[in-house]
Coordinates of N, CA and C and ligand atoms in Angstrom, one line a residue:
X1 N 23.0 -5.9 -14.7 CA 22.5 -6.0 -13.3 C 21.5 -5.0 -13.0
X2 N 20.0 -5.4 -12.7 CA 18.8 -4.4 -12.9 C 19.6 -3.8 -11.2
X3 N 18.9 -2.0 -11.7 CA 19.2 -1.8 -10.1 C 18.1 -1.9 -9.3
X4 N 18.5 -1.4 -8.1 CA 17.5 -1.3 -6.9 C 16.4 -1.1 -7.2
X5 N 16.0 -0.1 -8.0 CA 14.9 0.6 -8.3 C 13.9 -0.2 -9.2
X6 N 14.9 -0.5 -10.5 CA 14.2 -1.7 -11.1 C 13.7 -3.0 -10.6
X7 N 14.3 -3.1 -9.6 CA 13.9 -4.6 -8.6 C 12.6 -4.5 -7.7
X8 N 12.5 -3.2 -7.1 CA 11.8 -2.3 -6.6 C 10.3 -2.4 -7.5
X9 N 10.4 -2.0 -8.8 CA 9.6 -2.2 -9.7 C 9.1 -3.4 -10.1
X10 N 10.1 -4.1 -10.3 CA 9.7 -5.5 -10.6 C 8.8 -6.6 -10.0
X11 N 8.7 -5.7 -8.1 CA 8.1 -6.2 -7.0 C 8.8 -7.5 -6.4
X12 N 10.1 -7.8 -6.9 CA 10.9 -8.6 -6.3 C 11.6 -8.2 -5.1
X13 N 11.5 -6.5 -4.3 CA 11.9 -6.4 -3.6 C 10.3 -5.5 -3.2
X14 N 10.0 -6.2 -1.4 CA 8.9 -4.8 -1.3 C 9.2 -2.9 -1.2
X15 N 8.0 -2.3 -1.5 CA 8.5 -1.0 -1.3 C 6.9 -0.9 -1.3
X16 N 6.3 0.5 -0.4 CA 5.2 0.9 -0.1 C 4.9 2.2 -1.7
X17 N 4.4 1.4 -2.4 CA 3.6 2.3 -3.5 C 3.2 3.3 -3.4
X18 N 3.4 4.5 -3.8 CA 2.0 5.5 -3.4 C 1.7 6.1 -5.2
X19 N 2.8 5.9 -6.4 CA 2.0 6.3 -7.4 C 2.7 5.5 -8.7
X20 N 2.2 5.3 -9.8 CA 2.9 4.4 -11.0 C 1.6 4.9 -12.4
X21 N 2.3 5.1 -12.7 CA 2.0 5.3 -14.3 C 2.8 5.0 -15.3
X22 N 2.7 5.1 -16.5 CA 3.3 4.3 -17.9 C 4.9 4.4 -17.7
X23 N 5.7 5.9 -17.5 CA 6.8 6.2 -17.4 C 7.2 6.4 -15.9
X24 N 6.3 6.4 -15.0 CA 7.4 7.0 -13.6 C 6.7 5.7 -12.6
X25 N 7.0 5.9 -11.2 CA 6.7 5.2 -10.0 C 7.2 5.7 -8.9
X26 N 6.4 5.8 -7.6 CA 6.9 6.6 -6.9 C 6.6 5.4 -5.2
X27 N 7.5 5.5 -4.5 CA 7.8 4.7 -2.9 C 8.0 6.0 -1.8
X28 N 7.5 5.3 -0.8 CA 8.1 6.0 0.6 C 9.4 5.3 0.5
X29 N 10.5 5.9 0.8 CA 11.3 6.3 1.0 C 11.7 5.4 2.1
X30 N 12.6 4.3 2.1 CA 12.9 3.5 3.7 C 13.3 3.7 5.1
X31 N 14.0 5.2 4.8 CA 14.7 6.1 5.5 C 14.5 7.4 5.6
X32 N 13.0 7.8 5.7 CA 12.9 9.2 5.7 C 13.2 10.2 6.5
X33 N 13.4 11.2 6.0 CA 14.3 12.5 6.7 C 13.4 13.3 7.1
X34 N 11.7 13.3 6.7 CA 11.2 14.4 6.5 C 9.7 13.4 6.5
X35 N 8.3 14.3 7.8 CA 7.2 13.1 7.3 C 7.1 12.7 6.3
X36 N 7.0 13.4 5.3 CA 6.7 12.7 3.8 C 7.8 12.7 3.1
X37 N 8.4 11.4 2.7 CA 9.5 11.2 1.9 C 9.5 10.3 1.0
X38 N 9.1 10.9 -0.3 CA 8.8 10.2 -1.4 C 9.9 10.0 -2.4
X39 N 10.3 9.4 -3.2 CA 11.4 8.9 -4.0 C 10.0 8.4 -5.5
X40 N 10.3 9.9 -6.3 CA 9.3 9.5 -7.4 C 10.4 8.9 -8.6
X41 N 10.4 8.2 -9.1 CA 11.7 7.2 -10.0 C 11.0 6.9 -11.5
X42 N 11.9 7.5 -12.4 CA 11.9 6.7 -14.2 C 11.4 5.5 -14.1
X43 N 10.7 5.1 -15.1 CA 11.0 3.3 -15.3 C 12.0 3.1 -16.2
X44 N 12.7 4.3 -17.0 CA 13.8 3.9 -17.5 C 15.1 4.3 -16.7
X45 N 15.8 2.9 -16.8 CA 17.0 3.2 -15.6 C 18.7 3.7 -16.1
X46 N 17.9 5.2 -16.1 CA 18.6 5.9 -16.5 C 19.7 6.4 -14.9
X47 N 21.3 6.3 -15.1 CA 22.1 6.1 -14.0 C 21.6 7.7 -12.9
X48 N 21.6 8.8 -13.4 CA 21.7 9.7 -12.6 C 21.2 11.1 -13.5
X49 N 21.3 12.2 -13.0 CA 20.6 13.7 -14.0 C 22.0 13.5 -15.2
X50 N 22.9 13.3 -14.7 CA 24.3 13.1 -15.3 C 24.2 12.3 -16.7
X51 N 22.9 12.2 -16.8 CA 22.6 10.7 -18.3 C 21.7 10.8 -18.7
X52 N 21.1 11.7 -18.1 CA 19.5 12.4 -19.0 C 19.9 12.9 -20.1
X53 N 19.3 12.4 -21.3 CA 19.4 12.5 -22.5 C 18.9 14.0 -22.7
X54 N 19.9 14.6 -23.8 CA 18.8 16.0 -23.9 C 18.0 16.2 -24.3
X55 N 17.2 15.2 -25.0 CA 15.6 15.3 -25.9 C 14.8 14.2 -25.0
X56 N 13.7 14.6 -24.8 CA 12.9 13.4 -24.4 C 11.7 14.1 -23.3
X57 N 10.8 12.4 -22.7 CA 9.6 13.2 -22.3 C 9.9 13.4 -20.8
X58 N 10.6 14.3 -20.3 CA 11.4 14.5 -18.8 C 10.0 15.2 -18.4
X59 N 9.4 15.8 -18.9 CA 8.3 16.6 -17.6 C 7.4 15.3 -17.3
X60 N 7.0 14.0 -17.4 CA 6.3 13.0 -16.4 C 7.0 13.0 -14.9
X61 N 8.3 13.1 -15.1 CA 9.0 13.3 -13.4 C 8.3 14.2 -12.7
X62 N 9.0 15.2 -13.1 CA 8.1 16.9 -12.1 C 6.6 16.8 -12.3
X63 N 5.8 16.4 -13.3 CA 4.0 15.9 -13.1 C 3.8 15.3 -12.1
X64 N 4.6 14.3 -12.1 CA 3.9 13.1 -11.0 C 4.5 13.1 -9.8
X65 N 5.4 14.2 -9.1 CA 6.1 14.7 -8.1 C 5.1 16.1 -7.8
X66 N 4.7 16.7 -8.6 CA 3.5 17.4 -8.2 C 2.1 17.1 -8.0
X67 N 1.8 16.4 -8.3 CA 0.2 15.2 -8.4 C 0.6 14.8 -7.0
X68 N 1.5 14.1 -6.9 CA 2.1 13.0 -5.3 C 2.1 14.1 -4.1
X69 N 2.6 15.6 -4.8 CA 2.8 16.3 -3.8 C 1.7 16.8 -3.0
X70 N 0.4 17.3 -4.3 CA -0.8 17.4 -3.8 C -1.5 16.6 -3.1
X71 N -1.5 15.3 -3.5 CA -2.3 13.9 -3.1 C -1.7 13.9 -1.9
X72 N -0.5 14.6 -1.6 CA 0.0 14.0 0.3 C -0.9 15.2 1.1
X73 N -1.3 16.5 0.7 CA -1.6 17.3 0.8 C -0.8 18.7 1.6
X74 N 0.5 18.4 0.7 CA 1.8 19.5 1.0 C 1.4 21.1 0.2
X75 N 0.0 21.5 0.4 CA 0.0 22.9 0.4 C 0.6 23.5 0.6
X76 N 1.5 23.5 1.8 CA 2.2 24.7 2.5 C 4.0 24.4 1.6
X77 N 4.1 23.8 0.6 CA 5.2 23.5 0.6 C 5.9 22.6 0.5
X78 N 6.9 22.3 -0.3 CA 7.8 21.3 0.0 C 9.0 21.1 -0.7
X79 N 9.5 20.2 -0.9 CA 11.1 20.2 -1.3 C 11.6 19.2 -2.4
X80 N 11.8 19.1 -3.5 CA 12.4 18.3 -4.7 C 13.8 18.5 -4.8
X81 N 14.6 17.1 -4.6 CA 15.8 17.1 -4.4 C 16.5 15.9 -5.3
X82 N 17.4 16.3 -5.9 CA 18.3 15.2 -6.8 C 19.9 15.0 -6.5
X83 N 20.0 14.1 -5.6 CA 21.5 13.8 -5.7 C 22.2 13.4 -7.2
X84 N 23.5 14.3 -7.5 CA 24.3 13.7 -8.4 C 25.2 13.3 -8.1
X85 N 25.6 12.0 -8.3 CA 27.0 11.5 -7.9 C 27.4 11.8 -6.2
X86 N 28.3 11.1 -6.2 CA 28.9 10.2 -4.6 C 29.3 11.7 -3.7
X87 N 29.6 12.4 -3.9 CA 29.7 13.7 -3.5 C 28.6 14.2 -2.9
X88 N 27.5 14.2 -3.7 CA 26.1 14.8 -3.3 C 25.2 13.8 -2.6
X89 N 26.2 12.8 -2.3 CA 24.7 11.6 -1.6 C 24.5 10.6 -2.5
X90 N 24.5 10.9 -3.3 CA 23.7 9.9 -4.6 C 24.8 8.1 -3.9
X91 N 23.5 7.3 -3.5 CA 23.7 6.1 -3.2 C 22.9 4.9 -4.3
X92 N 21.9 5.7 -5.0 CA 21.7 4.3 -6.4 C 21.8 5.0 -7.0
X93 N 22.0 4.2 -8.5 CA 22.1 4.4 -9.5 C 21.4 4.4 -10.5
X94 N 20.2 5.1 -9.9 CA 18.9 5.3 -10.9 C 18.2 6.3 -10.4
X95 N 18.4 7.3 -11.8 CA 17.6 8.8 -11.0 C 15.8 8.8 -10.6
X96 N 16.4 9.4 -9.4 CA 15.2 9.6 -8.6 C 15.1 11.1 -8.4
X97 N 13.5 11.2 -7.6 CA 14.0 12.9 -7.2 C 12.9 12.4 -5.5
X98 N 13.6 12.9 -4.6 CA 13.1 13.0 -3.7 C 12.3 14.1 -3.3
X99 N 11.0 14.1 -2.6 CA 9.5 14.6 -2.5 C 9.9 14.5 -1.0
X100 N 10.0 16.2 -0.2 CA 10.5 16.2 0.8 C 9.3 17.1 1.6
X101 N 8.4 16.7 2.4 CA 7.4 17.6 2.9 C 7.0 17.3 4.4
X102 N 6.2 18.1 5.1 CA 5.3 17.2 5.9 C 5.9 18.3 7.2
X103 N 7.5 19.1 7.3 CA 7.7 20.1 8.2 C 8.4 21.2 7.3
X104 N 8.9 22.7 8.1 CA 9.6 23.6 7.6 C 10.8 22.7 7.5
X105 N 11.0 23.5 5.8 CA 12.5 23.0 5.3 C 14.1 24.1 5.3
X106 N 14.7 23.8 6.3 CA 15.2 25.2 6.0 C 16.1 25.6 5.0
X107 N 16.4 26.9 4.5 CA 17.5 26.8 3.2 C 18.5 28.1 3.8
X108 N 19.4 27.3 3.3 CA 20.3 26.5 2.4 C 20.1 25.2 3.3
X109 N 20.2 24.4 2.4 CA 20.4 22.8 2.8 C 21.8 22.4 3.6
X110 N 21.9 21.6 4.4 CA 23.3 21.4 5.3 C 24.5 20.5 4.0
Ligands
5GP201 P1 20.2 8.8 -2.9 O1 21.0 8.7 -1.7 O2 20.7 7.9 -4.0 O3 19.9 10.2 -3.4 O4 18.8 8.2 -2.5 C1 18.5 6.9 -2.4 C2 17.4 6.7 -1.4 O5 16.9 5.4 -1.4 C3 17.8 6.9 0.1 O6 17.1 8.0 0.6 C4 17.5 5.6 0.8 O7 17.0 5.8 2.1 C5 16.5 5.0 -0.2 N1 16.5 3.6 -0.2 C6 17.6 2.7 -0.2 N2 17.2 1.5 -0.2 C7 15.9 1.5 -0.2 C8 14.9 0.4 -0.2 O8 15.2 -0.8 -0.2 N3 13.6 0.8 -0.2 C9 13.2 2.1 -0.2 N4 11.9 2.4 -0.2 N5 14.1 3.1 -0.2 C10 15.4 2.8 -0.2

């Protein structure tokens, strides 16, 4: 059963584009928490950080989460966030990293 994300990809469900290249793609966010709320996503549907394989080409994520970050024009800052598992939020099951910018973020996280 393809998930969200892959459906998302597949353009069988809409979602507002803002970046895609060979391994990643990246949507606003349906429900953003933050002006800019970007969900940059694998094209391989890999379940969560919990299944990232330990060899492989993982820096296209953080590239194209920094490229997206510049292109929004989040100079001043911003916030990359990965829910793991039901505990942490994590509601699909295909790792994303969320691109959190556009106000002050404060830390520690609630
Ligand atoms: P998680 O809770 O798994 O870390 O993040 C999933 C994110 O996907 C949530 O922030 C949620 O708002 C977003 N989301 C859920 N369904 C859709 C959808 O159909 N389209 C888009 N663009 N985002 C979605």
């Amino acid at each position: 059963m393809p998930t969200l994300f892959e459906r998302i990809l597949a353009r069988e469900i809409p979602a507002d584009f803002v970046y895609e290249d060979e391994h990643v793609f990246a949507i606003r966010d349906i429900t953003p928490v933050a002006p800019v709320h970007i969900l940059v996503i694998p094209k391989a549907p890999i379940s969560g950080v919990a299944a990232v394989p330990e060899s492989g080409d993982h820096q296209h994520l953080l590239n194209a989460a920094r490229r997206i970050a510049e292109a929004e024009g989040l100079d001043a800052g911003y916030r990359l966030v990965i829910n793991q598992g039901e505990a942490a939020g994590q509601t699909v099951p295909h790792l994303h990293v969320h691109l959190l910018g556009g106000r002050p973020l404060t830390w520690p996280p609630g």
